[in-house]
PDB file of C-alpha atoms in Angstrom:
ATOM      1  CA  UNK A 845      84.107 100.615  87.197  1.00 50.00           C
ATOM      2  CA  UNK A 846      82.499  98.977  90.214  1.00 51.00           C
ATOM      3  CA  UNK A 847      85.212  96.514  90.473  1.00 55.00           C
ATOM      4  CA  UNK A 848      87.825  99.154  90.825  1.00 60.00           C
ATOM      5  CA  UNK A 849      85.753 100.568  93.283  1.00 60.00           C
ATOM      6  CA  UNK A 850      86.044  97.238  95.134  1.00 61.00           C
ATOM      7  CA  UNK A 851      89.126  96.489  94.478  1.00 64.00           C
ATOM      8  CA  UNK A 852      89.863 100.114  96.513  1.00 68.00           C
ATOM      9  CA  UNK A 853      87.753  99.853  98.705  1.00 63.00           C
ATOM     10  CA  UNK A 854      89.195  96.634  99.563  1.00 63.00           C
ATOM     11  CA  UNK A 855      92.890  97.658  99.870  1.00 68.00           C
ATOM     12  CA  UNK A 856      91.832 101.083 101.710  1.00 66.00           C
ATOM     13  CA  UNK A 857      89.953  98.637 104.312  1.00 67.00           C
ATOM     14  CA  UNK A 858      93.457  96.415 104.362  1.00 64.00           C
ATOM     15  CA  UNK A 859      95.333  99.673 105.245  1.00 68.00           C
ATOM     16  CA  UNK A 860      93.074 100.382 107.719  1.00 69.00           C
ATOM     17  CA  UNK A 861      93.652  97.075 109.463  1.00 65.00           C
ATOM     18  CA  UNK A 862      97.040  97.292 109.248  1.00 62.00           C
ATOM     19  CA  UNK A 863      97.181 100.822 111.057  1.00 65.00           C
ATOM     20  CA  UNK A 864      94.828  99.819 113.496  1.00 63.00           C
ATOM     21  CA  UNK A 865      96.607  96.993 114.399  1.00 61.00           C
ATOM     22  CA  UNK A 866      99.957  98.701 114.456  1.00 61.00           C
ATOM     23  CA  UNK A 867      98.399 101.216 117.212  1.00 61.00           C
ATOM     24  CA  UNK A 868      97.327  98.279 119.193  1.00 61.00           C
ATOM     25  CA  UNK A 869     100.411  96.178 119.242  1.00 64.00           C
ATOM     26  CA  UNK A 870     101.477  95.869 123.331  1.00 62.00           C
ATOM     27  CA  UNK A 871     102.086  93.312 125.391  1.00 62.00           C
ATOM     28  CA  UNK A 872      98.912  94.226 127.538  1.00 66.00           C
ATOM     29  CA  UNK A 873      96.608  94.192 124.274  1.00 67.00           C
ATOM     30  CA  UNK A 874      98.421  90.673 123.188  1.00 66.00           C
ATOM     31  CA  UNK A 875      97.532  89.293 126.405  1.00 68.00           C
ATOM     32  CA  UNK A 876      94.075  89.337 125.360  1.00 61.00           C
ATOM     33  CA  UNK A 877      94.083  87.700 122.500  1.00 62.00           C
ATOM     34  CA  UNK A 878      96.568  84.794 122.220  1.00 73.00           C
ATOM     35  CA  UNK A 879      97.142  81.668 124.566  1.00 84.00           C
ATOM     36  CA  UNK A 880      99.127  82.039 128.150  1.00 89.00           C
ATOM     37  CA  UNK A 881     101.632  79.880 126.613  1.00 92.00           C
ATOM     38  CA  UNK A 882     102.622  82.475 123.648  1.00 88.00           C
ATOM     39  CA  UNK A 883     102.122  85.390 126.179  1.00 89.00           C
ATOM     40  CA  UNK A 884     104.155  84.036 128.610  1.00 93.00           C
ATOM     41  CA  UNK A 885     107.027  83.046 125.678  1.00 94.00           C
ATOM     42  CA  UNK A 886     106.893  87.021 124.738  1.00 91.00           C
ATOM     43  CA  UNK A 887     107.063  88.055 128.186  1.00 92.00           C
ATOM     44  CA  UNK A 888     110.153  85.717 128.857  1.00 96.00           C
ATOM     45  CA  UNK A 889     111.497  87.092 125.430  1.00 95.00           C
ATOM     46  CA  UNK A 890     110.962  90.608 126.575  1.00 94.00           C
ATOM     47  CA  UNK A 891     112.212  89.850 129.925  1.00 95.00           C
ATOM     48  CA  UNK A 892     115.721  88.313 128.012  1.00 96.00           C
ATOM     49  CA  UNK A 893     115.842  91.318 126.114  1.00 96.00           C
ATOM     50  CA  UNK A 894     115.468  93.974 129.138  1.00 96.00           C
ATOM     51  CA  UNK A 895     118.370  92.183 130.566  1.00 95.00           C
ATOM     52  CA  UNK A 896     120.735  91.938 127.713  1.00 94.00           C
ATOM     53  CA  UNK A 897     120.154  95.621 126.629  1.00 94.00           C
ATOM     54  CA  UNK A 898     117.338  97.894 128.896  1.00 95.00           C
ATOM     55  CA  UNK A 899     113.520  98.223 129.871  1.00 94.00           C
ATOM     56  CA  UNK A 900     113.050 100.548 126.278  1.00 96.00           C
ATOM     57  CA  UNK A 901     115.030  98.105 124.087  1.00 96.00           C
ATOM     58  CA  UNK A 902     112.388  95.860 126.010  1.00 94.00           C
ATOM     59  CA  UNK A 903     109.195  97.273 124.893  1.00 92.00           C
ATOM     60  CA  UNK A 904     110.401  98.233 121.305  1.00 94.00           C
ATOM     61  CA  UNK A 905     111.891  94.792 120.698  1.00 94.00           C
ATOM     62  CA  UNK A 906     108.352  93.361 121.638  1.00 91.00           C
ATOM     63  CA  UNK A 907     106.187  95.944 120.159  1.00 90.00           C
ATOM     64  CA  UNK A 908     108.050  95.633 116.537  1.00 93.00           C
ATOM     65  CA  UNK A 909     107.992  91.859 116.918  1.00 91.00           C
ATOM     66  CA  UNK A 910     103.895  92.160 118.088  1.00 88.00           C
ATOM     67  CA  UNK A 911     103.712  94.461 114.537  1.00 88.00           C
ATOM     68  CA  UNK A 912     105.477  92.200 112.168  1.00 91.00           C
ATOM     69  CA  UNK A 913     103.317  89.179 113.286  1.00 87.00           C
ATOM     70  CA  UNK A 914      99.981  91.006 113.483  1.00 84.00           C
ATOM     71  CA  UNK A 915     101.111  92.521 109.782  1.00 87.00           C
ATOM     72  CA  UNK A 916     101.619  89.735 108.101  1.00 90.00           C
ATOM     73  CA  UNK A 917      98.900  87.906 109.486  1.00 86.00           C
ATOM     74  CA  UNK A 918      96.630  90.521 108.320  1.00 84.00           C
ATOM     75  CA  UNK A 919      98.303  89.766 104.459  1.00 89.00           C
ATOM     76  CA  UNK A 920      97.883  86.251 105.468  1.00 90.00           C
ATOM     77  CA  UNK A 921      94.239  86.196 106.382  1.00 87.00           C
ATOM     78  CA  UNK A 922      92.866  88.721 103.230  1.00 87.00           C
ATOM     79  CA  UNK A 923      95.080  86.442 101.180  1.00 91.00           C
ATOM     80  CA  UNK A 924      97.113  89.058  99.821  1.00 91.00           C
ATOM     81  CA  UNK A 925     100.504  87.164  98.775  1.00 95.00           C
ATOM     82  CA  UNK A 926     100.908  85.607  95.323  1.00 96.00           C
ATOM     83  CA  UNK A 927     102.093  82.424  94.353  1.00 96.00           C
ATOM     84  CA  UNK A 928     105.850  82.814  94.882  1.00 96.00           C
ATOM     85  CA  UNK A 929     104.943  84.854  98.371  1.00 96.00           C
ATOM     86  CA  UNK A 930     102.933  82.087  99.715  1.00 94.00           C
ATOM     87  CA  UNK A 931     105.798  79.768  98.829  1.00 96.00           C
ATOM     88  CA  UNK A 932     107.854  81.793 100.681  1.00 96.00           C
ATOM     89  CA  UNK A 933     105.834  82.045 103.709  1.00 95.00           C
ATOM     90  CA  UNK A 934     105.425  77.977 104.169  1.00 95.00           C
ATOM     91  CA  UNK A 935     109.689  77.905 103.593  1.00 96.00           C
ATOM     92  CA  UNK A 936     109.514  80.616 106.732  1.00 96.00           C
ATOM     93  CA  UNK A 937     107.731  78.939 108.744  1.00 94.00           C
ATOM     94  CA  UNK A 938     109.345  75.602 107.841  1.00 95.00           C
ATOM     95  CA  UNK A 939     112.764  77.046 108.676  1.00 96.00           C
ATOM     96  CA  UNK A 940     111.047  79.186 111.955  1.00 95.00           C
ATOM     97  CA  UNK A 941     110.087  75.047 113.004  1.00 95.00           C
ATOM     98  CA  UNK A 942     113.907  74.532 112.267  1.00 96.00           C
ATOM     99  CA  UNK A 943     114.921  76.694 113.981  1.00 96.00           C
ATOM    100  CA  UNK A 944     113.041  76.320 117.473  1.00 96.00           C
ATOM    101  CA  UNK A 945     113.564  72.465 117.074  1.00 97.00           C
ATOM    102  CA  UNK A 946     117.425  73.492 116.901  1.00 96.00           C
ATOM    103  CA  UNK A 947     117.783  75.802 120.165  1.00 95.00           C
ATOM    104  CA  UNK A 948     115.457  73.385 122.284  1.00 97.00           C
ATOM    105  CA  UNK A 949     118.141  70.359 121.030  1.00 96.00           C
ATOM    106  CA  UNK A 950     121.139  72.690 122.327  1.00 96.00           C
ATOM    107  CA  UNK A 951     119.405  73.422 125.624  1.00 95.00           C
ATOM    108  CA  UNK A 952     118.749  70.160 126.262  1.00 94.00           C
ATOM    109  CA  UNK A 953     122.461  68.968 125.104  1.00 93.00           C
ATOM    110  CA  UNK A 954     125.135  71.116 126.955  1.00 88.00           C
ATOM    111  CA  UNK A 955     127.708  72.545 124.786  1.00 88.00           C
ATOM    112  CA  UNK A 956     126.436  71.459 121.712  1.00 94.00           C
ATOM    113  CA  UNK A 957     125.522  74.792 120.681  1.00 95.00           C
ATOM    114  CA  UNK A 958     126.465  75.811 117.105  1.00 96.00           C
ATOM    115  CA  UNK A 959     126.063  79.742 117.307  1.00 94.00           C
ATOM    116  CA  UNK A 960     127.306  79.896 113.482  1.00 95.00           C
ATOM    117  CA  UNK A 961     124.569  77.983 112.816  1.00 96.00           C
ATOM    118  CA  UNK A 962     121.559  79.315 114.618  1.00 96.00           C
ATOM    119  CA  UNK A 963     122.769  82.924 113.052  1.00 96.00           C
ATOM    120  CA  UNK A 964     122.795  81.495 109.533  1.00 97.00           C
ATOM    121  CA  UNK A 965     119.436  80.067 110.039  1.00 97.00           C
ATOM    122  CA  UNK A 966     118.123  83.459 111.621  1.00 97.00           C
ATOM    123  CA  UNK A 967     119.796  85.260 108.757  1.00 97.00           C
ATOM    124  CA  UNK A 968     118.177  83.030 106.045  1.00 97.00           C
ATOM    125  CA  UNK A 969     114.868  83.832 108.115  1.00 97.00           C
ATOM    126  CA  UNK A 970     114.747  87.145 108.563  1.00 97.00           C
ATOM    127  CA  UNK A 971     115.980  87.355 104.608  1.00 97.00           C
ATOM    128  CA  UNK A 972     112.961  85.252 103.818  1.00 97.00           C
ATOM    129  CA  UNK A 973     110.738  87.849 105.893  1.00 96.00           C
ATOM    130  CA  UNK A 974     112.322  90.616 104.110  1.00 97.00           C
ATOM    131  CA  UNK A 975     110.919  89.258 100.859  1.00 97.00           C
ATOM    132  CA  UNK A 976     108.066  88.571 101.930  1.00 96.00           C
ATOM    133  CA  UNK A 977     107.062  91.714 103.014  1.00 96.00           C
ATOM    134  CA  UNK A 978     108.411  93.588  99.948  1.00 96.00           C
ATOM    135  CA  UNK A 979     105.693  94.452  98.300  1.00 94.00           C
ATOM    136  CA  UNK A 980     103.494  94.913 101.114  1.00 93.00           C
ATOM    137  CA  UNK A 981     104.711  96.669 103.939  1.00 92.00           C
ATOM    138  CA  UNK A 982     106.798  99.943 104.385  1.00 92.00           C
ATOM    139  CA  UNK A 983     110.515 100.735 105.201  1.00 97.00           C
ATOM    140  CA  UNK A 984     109.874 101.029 108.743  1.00 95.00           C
ATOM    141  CA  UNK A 985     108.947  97.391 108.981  1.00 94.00           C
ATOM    142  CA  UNK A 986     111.758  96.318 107.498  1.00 97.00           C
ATOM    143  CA  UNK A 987     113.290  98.244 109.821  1.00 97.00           C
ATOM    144  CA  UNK A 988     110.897  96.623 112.927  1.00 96.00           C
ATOM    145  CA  UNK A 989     112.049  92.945 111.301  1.00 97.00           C
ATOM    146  CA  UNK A 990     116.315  93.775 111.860  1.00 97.00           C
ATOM    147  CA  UNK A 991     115.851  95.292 114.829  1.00 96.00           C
ATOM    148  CA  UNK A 992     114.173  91.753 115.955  1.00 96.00           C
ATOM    149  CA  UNK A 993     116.226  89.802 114.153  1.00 96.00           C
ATOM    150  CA  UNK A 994     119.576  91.793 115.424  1.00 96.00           C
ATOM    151  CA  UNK A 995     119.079  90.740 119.024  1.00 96.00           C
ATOM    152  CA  UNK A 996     119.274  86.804 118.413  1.00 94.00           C
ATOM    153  CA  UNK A 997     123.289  87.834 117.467  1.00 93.00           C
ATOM    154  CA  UNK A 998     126.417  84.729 117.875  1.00 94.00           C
ATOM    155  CA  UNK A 999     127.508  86.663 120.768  1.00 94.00           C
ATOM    156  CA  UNK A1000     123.938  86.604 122.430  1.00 94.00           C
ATOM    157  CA  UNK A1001     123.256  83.023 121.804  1.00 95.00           C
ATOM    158  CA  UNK A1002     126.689  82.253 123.466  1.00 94.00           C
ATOM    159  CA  UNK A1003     125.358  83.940 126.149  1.00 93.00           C
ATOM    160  CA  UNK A1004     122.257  82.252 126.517  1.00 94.00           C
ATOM    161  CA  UNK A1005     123.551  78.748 126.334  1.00 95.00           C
ATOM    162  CA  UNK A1006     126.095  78.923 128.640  1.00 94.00           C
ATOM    163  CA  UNK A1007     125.113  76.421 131.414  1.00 92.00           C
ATOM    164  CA  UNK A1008     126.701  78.591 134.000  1.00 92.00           C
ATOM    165  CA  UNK A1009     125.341  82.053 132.520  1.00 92.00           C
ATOM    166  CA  UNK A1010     123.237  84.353 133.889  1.00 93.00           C
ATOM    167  CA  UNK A1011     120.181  83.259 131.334  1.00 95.00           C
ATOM    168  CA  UNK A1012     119.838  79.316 131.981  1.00 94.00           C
ATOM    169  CA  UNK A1013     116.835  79.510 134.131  1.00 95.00           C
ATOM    170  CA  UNK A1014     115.214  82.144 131.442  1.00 96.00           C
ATOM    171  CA  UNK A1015     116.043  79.825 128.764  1.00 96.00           C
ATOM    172  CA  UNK A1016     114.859  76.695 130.492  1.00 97.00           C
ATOM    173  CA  UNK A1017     111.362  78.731 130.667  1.00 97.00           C
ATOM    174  CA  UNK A1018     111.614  79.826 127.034  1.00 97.00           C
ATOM    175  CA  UNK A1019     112.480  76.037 126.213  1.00 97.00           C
ATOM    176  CA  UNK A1020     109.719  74.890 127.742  1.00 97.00           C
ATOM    177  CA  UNK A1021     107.663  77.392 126.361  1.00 96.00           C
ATOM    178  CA  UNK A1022     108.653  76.663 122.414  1.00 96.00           C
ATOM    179  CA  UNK A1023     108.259  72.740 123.151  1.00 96.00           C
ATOM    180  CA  UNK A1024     105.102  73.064 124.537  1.00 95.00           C
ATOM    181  CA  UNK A1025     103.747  75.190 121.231  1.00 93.00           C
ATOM    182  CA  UNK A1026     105.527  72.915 119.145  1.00 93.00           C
ATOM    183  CA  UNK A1027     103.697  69.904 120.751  1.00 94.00           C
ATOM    184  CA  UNK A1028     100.376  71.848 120.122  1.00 93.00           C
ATOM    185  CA  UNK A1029     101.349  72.634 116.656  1.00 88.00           C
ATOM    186  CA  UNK A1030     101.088  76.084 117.655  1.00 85.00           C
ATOM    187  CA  UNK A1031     104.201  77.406 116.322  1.00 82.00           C
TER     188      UNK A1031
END
């Protein structure tokens, strides 16, 4: 009996951090607890985003991207994915590395982007983030994982890339930003 009690007191306390967290997520409350360098990447994410769509796409795009991570950290940390859920964390972040290794290559090459590309490995990612999360997490995250994953669309990475668009000194920022966490194995 006492180890059900544990075992609901433990998920109860789980919940709790999970809501808490959620309230918390902003850019301001962010600021205070990771590096410049990954602040300054979300602000020139959120910063991309405000000028693509609007200042409210803006905040919700960074608030539901602040949720996922702090979410699934907290599953992370309390160790709260089996076997096959682990597995498919290290394959995320594997193919997040991809990924980030990818765009800085086609910054640094003009027009070598492959947009097909980038949006099948984004796909693949956010399907692996989808599973993930499954048995975990409600609806509305799922829902807080497409709407980040539906910004980085073909049509927006064309955008971005284009040497002469309006985004190359964003992205060179955002380049910089990724290489630099990279280099720190931060990523």
């Amino acid at each position: 009996m006492a180890e059900a009690d544990g075992a609901a007191s433990k998920k109860l306390g789980l919940r709790v951090q999970k809501k808490l967290l959620g309230k918390l997520a902003s850019k301001k409350t962010v600021k205070a607890v990771v590096d410049d360098d990954t602040y300054s990447l979300i602000d020139e994410v959120a910063g991309l985003a405000a000028a693509e769509k609007d200042a409210k796409f803006s905040e919700k795009f960074v608030k539901d991207l602040i949720k996922i991570v702090l979410k699934i950290g907290i599953l992370l940390k309390n160790d709260q994915f089996d076997e096959a859920e682990h597995t498919t964390s290290v394959k995320f972040q594997r193919k997040l590395n991809s990924i980030v290794m990818t765009f800085i290559s086609f910054y640094e090459v003009d027009y070598s982007l492959d947009s097909a590309f980038l949006v099948q490995n984004v796909t693949a990612s956010r399907e692996m983030l989808h599973s993930l999360i499954q048995r975990h997490l409600t609806e509305k995250s799922h829902k807080r994982i497409d709407t980040v994953f539906d910004f980085f669309s073909q049509d927006m990475f064309e955008k971005l890339f284009d040497p002469s668009g309006p985004h190359r000194e964003r992205l060179g920022r955002i380049v910089a930003l990724l290489a630099k966490l990279v280099d720190e194995d931060k990523l």
